[in-house]
């Protein structure tokens, strides 16, 4: 069975039998990759502090946080 080059997701051929297990494996791989990307981004954002003094004529410190 062919796989995608970046994440190794399973690519069934046109004549392959559909497998729920392959489908679930692909979604688990995507879920793990997205979770890792989110955790990486959250670590990067946590260390950023930009002391903005005003935005659209509103004053005060603005703190950016990850959602």
mmCIF file of N, CA and C in Angstrom:
data_model
loop_
_atom_site.group_PDB
_atom_site.id
_atom_site.type_symbol
_atom_site.label_atom_id
_atom_site.label_comp_id
_atom_site.label_asym_id
_atom_site.label_seq_id
_atom_site.Cartn_x
_atom_site.Cartn_y
_atom_site.Cartn_z
ATOM 1 N N UNK A 1 0.851 -1.174 0.000
ATOM 2 C CA UNK A 1 0.000 0.000 0.000
ATOM 3 C C UNK A 1 0.895 1.235 0.000
ATOM 4 N N UNK A 2 0.525 2.215 -0.796
ATOM 5 C CA UNK A 2 1.269 3.470 -0.843
ATOM 6 C C UNK A 2 0.982 4.279 0.419
ATOM 7 N N UNK A 3 1.928 5.155 0.747
ATOM 8 C CA UNK A 3 1.748 6.058 1.887
ATOM 9 C C UNK A 3 2.135 7.470 1.475
ATOM 10 N N UNK A 4 1.646 8.448 2.222
ATOM 11 C CA UNK A 4 1.998 9.838 1.949
ATOM 12 C C UNK A 4 3.446 10.082 2.362
ATOM 13 N N UNK A 5 4.131 11.021 1.691
ATOM 14 C CA UNK A 5 5.552 11.228 1.961
ATOM 15 C C UNK A 5 5.859 11.871 3.312
ATOM 16 N N UNK A 6 4.982 12.684 3.835
ATOM 17 C CA UNK A 6 5.303 13.428 5.055
ATOM 18 C C UNK A 6 4.908 12.722 6.344
ATOM 19 N N UNK A 7 3.744 12.133 6.376
ATOM 20 C CA UNK A 7 3.245 11.538 7.619
ATOM 21 C C UNK A 7 3.005 10.038 7.526
ATOM 22 N N UNK A 8 3.259 9.465 6.368
ATOM 23 C CA UNK A 8 3.080 8.030 6.217
ATOM 24 C C UNK A 8 1.634 7.575 6.298
ATOM 25 N N UNK A 9 0.707 8.454 5.935
ATOM 26 C CA UNK A 9 -0.703 8.070 5.941
ATOM 27 C C UNK A 9 -0.945 7.040 4.846
ATOM 28 N N UNK A 10 -1.815 6.117 5.114
ATOM 29 C CA UNK A 10 -2.088 5.028 4.175
ATOM 30 C C UNK A 10 -2.960 5.520 3.023
ATOM 31 N N UNK A 11 -2.545 5.173 1.818
ATOM 32 C CA UNK A 11 -3.282 5.545 0.613
ATOM 33 C C UNK A 11 -3.733 4.280 -0.109
ATOM 34 N N UNK A 12 -4.929 3.806 0.184
ATOM 35 C CA UNK A 12 -5.394 2.593 -0.485
ATOM 36 C C UNK A 12 -5.584 2.841 -1.981
ATOM 37 N N UNK A 13 -5.317 1.823 -2.759
ATOM 38 C CA UNK A 13 -5.520 1.906 -4.201
ATOM 39 C C UNK A 13 -6.991 1.755 -4.551
ATOM 40 N N UNK A 14 -7.298 2.004 -5.804
ATOM 41 C CA UNK A 14 -8.689 1.926 -6.259
ATOM 42 C C UNK A 14 -9.279 0.534 -6.087
ATOM 43 N N UNK A 15 -8.457 -0.490 -6.159
ATOM 44 C CA UNK A 15 -8.956 -1.863 -6.067
ATOM 45 C C UNK A 15 -8.787 -2.467 -4.674
ATOM 46 N N UNK A 16 -8.275 -1.681 -3.723
ATOM 47 C CA UNK A 16 -8.093 -2.183 -2.358
ATOM 48 C C UNK A 16 -9.418 -2.193 -1.610
ATOM 49 N N UNK A 17 -9.562 -3.152 -0.727
ATOM 50 C CA UNK A 17 -10.740 -3.237 0.128
ATOM 51 C C UNK A 17 -10.641 -2.152 1.194
ATOM 52 N N UNK A 18 -11.748 -1.457 1.459
ATOM 53 C CA UNK A 18 -11.762 -0.400 2.470
ATOM 54 C C UNK A 18 -11.580 -1.003 3.861
ATOM 55 N N UNK A 19 -10.672 -0.414 4.634
ATOM 56 C CA UNK A 19 -10.407 -0.895 5.985
ATOM 57 C C UNK A 19 -10.621 0.227 6.988
ATOM 58 N N UNK A 20 -11.535 0.013 7.909
ATOM 59 C CA UNK A 20 -11.767 0.993 8.970
ATOM 60 C C UNK A 20 -10.494 1.169 9.790
ATOM 61 N N UNK A 21 -9.726 0.103 9.968
ATOM 62 C CA UNK A 21 -8.474 0.186 10.717
ATOM 63 C C UNK A 21 -7.487 1.145 10.074
ATOM 64 N N UNK A 22 -7.365 1.094 8.739
ATOM 65 C CA UNK A 22 -6.474 2.027 8.035
ATOM 66 C C UNK A 22 -6.961 3.461 8.200
ATOM 67 N N UNK A 23 -8.255 3.653 8.079
ATOM 68 C CA UNK A 23 -8.860 4.974 8.256
ATOM 69 C C UNK A 23 -8.557 5.505 9.656
ATOM 70 N N UNK A 24 -8.755 4.672 10.674
ATOM 71 C CA UNK A 24 -8.484 5.080 12.054
ATOM 72 C C UNK A 24 -7.004 5.353 12.275
ATOM 73 N N UNK A 25 -6.128 4.536 11.693
ATOM 74 C CA UNK A 25 -4.686 4.772 11.809
ATOM 75 C C UNK A 25 -4.309 6.135 11.237
ATOM 76 N N UNK A 26 -4.887 6.474 10.081
ATOM 77 C CA UNK A 26 -4.613 7.778 9.477
ATOM 78 C C UNK A 26 -5.063 8.913 10.392
ATOM 79 N N UNK A 27 -6.260 8.804 10.943
ATOM 80 C CA UNK A 27 -6.757 9.871 11.808
ATOM 81 C C UNK A 27 -5.961 9.971 13.103
ATOM 82 N N UNK A 28 -5.508 8.853 13.633
ATOM 83 C CA UNK A 28 -4.662 8.896 14.829
ATOM 84 C C UNK A 28 -3.333 9.575 14.528
ATOM 85 N N UNK A 29 -2.769 9.331 13.348
ATOM 86 C CA UNK A 29 -1.518 9.982 12.956
ATOM 87 C C UNK A 29 -1.710 11.487 12.792
ATOM 88 N N UNK A 30 -2.814 11.890 12.171
ATOM 89 C CA UNK A 30 -3.109 13.315 12.007
ATOM 90 C C UNK A 30 -3.317 13.968 13.372
ATOM 91 N N UNK A 31 -4.054 13.315 14.247
ATOM 92 C CA UNK A 31 -4.305 13.840 15.588
ATOM 93 C C UNK A 31 -2.990 14.037 16.351
ATOM 94 N N UNK A 32 -2.097 13.072 16.270
ATOM 95 C CA UNK A 32 -0.809 13.171 16.964
ATOM 96 C C UNK A 32 0.034 14.311 16.397
ATOM 97 N N UNK A 33 0.038 14.467 15.071
ATOM 98 C CA UNK A 33 0.819 15.536 14.451
ATOM 99 C C UNK A 33 0.270 16.910 14.819
ATOM 100 N N UNK A 34 -1.051 17.054 14.827
ATOM 101 C CA UNK A 34 -1.655 18.333 15.204
ATOM 102 C C UNK A 34 -1.404 18.659 16.670
ATOM 103 N N UNK A 35 -1.467 17.660 17.527
ATOM 104 C CA UNK A 35 -1.200 17.867 18.949
ATOM 105 C C UNK A 35 0.240 18.310 19.161
ATOM 106 N N UNK A 36 1.174 17.685 18.472
ATOM 107 C CA UNK A 36 2.582 18.068 18.592
ATOM 108 C C UNK A 36 2.798 19.498 18.101
ATOM 109 N N UNK A 37 2.156 19.874 17.004
ATOM 110 C CA UNK A 37 2.282 21.235 16.479
ATOM 111 C C UNK A 37 1.691 22.253 17.448
ATOM 112 N N UNK A 38 0.550 21.921 18.045
ATOM 113 C CA UNK A 38 -0.085 22.817 19.014
ATOM 114 C C UNK A 38 0.806 23.007 20.238
ATOM 115 N N UNK A 39 1.365 21.925 20.759
ATOM 116 C CA UNK A 39 2.236 22.016 21.929
ATOM 117 C C UNK A 39 3.486 22.833 21.622
ATOM 118 N N UNK A 40 4.060 22.651 20.442
ATOM 119 C CA UNK A 40 5.235 23.409 20.028
ATOM 120 C C UNK A 40 4.897 24.902 19.954
ATOM 121 N N UNK A 41 3.766 25.230 19.318
ATOM 122 C CA UNK A 41 3.356 26.627 19.189
ATOM 123 C C UNK A 41 3.064 27.245 20.551
ATOM 124 N N UNK A 42 2.399 26.508 21.432
ATOM 125 C CA UNK A 42 2.095 27.032 22.766
ATOM 126 C C UNK A 42 3.363 27.351 23.539
ATOM 127 N N UNK A 43 4.398 26.521 23.418
ATOM 128 C CA UNK A 43 5.668 26.786 24.100
ATOM 129 C C UNK A 43 6.316 28.051 23.560
ATOM 130 N N UNK A 44 6.252 28.251 22.254
ATOM 131 C CA UNK A 44 6.836 29.445 21.643
ATOM 132 C C UNK A 44 6.077 30.702 22.059
ATOM 133 N N UNK A 45 4.757 30.646 22.063
ATOM 134 C CA UNK A 45 3.930 31.808 22.392
ATOM 135 C C UNK A 45 4.047 32.165 23.871
ATOM 136 N N UNK A 46 4.227 31.174 24.722
ATOM 137 C CA UNK A 46 4.276 31.420 26.165
ATOM 138 C C UNK A 46 5.414 32.354 26.549
ATOM 139 N N UNK A 47 6.478 32.378 25.768
ATOM 140 C CA UNK A 47 7.627 33.203 26.118
ATOM 141 C C UNK A 47 7.593 34.581 25.463
ATOM 142 N N UNK A 48 6.543 34.897 24.746
ATOM 143 C CA UNK A 48 6.456 36.182 24.054
ATOM 144 C C UNK A 48 5.680 37.183 24.909
ATOM 145 N N UNK A 49 6.298 38.320 25.136
ATOM 146 C CA UNK A 49 5.592 39.423 25.802
ATOM 147 C C UNK A 49 5.951 40.693 25.059
ATOM 148 N N UNK A 50 4.963 41.327 24.474
ATOM 149 C CA UNK A 50 5.173 42.558 23.728
ATOM 150 C C UNK A 50 4.418 43.660 24.454
ATOM 151 N N UNK A 51 5.148 44.594 25.065
ATOM 152 C CA UNK A 51 4.478 45.658 25.817
ATOM 153 C C UNK A 51 3.886 46.722 24.889
ATOM 154 N N UNK A 52 2.725 46.444 24.347
ATOM 155 C CA UNK A 52 2.026 47.396 23.495
ATOM 156 C C UNK A 52 1.340 48.405 24.399
ATOM 157 N N UNK A 53 1.508 49.672 24.089
ATOM 158 C CA UNK A 53 0.928 50.717 24.937
ATOM 159 C C UNK A 53 -0.439 51.176 24.454
ATOM 160 N N UNK A 54 -0.730 51.018 23.168
ATOM 161 C CA UNK A 54 -2.065 51.373 22.701
ATOM 162 C C UNK A 54 -2.378 50.638 21.404
ATOM 163 N N UNK A 55 -3.653 50.331 21.247
ATOM 164 C CA UNK A 55 -4.162 49.719 20.029
ATOM 165 C C UNK A 55 -5.481 50.395 19.722
ATOM 166 N N UNK A 56 -5.568 50.977 18.530
ATOM 167 C CA UNK A 56 -6.795 51.690 18.138
ATOM 168 C C UNK A 56 -7.231 52.685 19.204
ATOM 169 N N UNK A 57 -6.274 53.446 19.702
ATOM 170 C CA UNK A 57 -6.501 54.479 20.722
ATOM 171 C C UNK A 57 -6.946 53.927 22.067
ATOM 172 N N UNK A 58 -6.773 52.652 22.298
ATOM 173 C CA UNK A 58 -7.047 52.065 23.609
ATOM 174 C C UNK A 58 -5.693 51.853 24.272
ATOM 175 N N UNK A 59 -5.565 52.304 25.513
ATOM 176 C CA UNK A 59 -4.274 52.242 26.187
ATOM 177 C C UNK A 59 -4.226 51.112 27.202
ATOM 178 N N UNK A 60 -3.012 50.790 27.625
ATOM 179 C CA UNK A 60 -2.807 49.734 28.599
ATOM 180 C C UNK A 60 -1.997 48.607 27.989
ATOM 181 N N UNK A 61 -1.401 47.806 28.838
ATOM 182 C CA UNK A 61 -0.609 46.681 28.358
ATOM 183 C C UNK A 61 -1.515 45.625 27.736
ATOM 184 N N UNK A 62 -1.059 45.054 26.665
ATOM 185 C CA UNK A 62 -1.769 43.980 25.988
ATOM 186 C C UNK A 62 -0.909 42.732 26.098
ATOM 187 N N UNK A 63 -1.473 41.645 26.580
ATOM 188 C CA UNK A 63 -0.736 40.389 26.708
ATOM 189 C C UNK A 63 -1.344 39.379 25.748
ATOM 190 N N UNK A 64 -0.492 38.767 24.945
ATOM 191 C CA UNK A 64 -0.937 37.749 24.000
ATOM 192 C C UNK A 64 -0.792 36.387 24.639
ATOM 193 N N UNK A 65 -1.835 35.592 24.573
ATOM 194 C CA UNK A 65 -1.785 34.241 25.120
ATOM 195 C C UNK A 65 -2.318 33.259 24.093
ATOM 196 N N UNK A 66 -1.897 32.031 24.225
ATOM 197 C CA UNK A 66 -2.381 30.985 23.327
ATOM 198 C C UNK A 66 -3.796 30.591 23.726
ATOM 199 N N UNK A 67 -4.591 30.252 22.732
ATOM 200 C CA UNK A 67 -5.973 29.835 23.010
ATOM 201 C C UNK A 67 -6.023 28.378 23.353
#
